GROMACS .gro file of C-alpha atoms in nm:
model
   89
    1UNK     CA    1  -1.121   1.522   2.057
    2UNK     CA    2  -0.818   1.574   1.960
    3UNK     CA    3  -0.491   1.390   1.962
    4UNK     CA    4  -0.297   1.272   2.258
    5UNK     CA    5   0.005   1.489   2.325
    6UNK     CA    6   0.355   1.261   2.251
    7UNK     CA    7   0.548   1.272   2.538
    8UNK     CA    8   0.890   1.181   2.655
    9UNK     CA    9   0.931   0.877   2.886
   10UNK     CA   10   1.101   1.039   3.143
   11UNK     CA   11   1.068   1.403   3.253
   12UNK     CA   12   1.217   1.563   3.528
   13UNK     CA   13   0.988   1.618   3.854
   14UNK     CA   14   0.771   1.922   3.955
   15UNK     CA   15   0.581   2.028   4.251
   16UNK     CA   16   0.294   2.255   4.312
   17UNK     CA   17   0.207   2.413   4.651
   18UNK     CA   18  -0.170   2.566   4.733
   19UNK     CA   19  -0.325   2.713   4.450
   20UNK     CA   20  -0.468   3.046   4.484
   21UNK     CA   21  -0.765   3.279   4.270
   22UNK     CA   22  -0.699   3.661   4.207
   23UNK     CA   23  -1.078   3.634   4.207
   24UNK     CA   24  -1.157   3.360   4.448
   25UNK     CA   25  -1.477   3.188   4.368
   26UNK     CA   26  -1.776   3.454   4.454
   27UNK     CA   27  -1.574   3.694   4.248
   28UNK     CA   28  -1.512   3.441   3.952
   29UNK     CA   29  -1.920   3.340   3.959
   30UNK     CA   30  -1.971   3.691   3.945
   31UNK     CA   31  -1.819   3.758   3.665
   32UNK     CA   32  -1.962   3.437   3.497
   33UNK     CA   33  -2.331   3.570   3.571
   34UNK     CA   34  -2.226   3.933   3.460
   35UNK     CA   35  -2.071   3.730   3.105
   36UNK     CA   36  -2.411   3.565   3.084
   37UNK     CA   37  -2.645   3.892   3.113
   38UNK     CA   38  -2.447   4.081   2.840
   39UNK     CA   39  -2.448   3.727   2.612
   40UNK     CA   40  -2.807   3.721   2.732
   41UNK     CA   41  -2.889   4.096   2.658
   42UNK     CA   42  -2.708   4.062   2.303
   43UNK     CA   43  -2.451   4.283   2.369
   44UNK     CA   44  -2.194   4.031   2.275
   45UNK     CA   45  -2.167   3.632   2.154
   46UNK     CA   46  -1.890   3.545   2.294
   47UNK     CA   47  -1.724   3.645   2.652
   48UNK     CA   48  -1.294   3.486   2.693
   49UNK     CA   49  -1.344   3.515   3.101
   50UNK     CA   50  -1.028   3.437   3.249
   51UNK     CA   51  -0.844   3.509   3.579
   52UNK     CA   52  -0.526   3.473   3.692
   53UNK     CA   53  -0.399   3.087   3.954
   54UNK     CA   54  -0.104   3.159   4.174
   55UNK     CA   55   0.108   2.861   4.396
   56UNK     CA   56   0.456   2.814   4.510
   57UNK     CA   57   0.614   2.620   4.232
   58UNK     CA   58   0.965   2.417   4.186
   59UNK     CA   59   1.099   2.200   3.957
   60UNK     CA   60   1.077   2.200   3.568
   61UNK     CA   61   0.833   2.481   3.347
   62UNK     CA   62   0.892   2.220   3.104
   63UNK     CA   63   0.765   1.886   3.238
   64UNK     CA   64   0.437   2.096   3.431
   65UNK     CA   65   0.321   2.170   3.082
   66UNK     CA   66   0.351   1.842   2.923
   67UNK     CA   67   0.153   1.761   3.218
   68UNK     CA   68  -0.126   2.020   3.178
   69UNK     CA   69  -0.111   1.942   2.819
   70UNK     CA   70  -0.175   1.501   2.844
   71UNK     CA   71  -0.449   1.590   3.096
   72UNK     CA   72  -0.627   1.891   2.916
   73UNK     CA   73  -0.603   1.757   2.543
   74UNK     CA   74  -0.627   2.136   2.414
   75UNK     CA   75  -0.652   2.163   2.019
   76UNK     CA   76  -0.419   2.481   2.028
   77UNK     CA   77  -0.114   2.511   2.309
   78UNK     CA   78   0.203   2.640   2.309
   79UNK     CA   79   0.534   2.618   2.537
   80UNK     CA   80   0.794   2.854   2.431
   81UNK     CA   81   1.141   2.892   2.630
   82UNK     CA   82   1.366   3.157   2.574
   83UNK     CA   83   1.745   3.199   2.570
   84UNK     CA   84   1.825   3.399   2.897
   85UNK     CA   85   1.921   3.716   2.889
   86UNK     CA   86   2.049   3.936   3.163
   87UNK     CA   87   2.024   3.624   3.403
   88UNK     CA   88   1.643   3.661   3.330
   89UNK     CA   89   1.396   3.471   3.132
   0.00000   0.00000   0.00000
């Protein structure tokens, strides 16, 4: 597995509301089954399925990824913030 993410002590607070699928579930085990007949077929290997999560959010970008990042252990993330410009990020 790989290493545990170093994190700061003390981070400032962020809060998620309900969490939503573009795709909802039947759509997203559609898609899944659909993945697995191509891979199955030999039309491809490999299949990146993805879709997209939206929910009210406040707080800090910052501390919700170190978050995501101590629970989901990836091998390869990134968080990137950018100066503003124009008032926008």
């Amino acid at each position: 597995p790989p290493p545990t993410p170093q994190m700061p002590d003390s981070l400032p607070p962020f809060s998620l509301g309900p969490v939503s699928s573009s795709a909802g579930m039947e759509g997203y085990t559609r898609a899944v089954k659909i993945a697995l007949g191509h891979i199955a077929d030999g039309d491809v290997y490999q299949v990146n399925l993805t879709h997209n999560l939206k929910c009210p959010f406040s707080g800090s970008a910052r501390s919700f990824m170190a978050e995501l990042l101590a629970r989901a252990r990836p091998w390869y993330g990134a968080y990137l913030e950018y100066p503003l410009r124009d008032g926008k990020r």
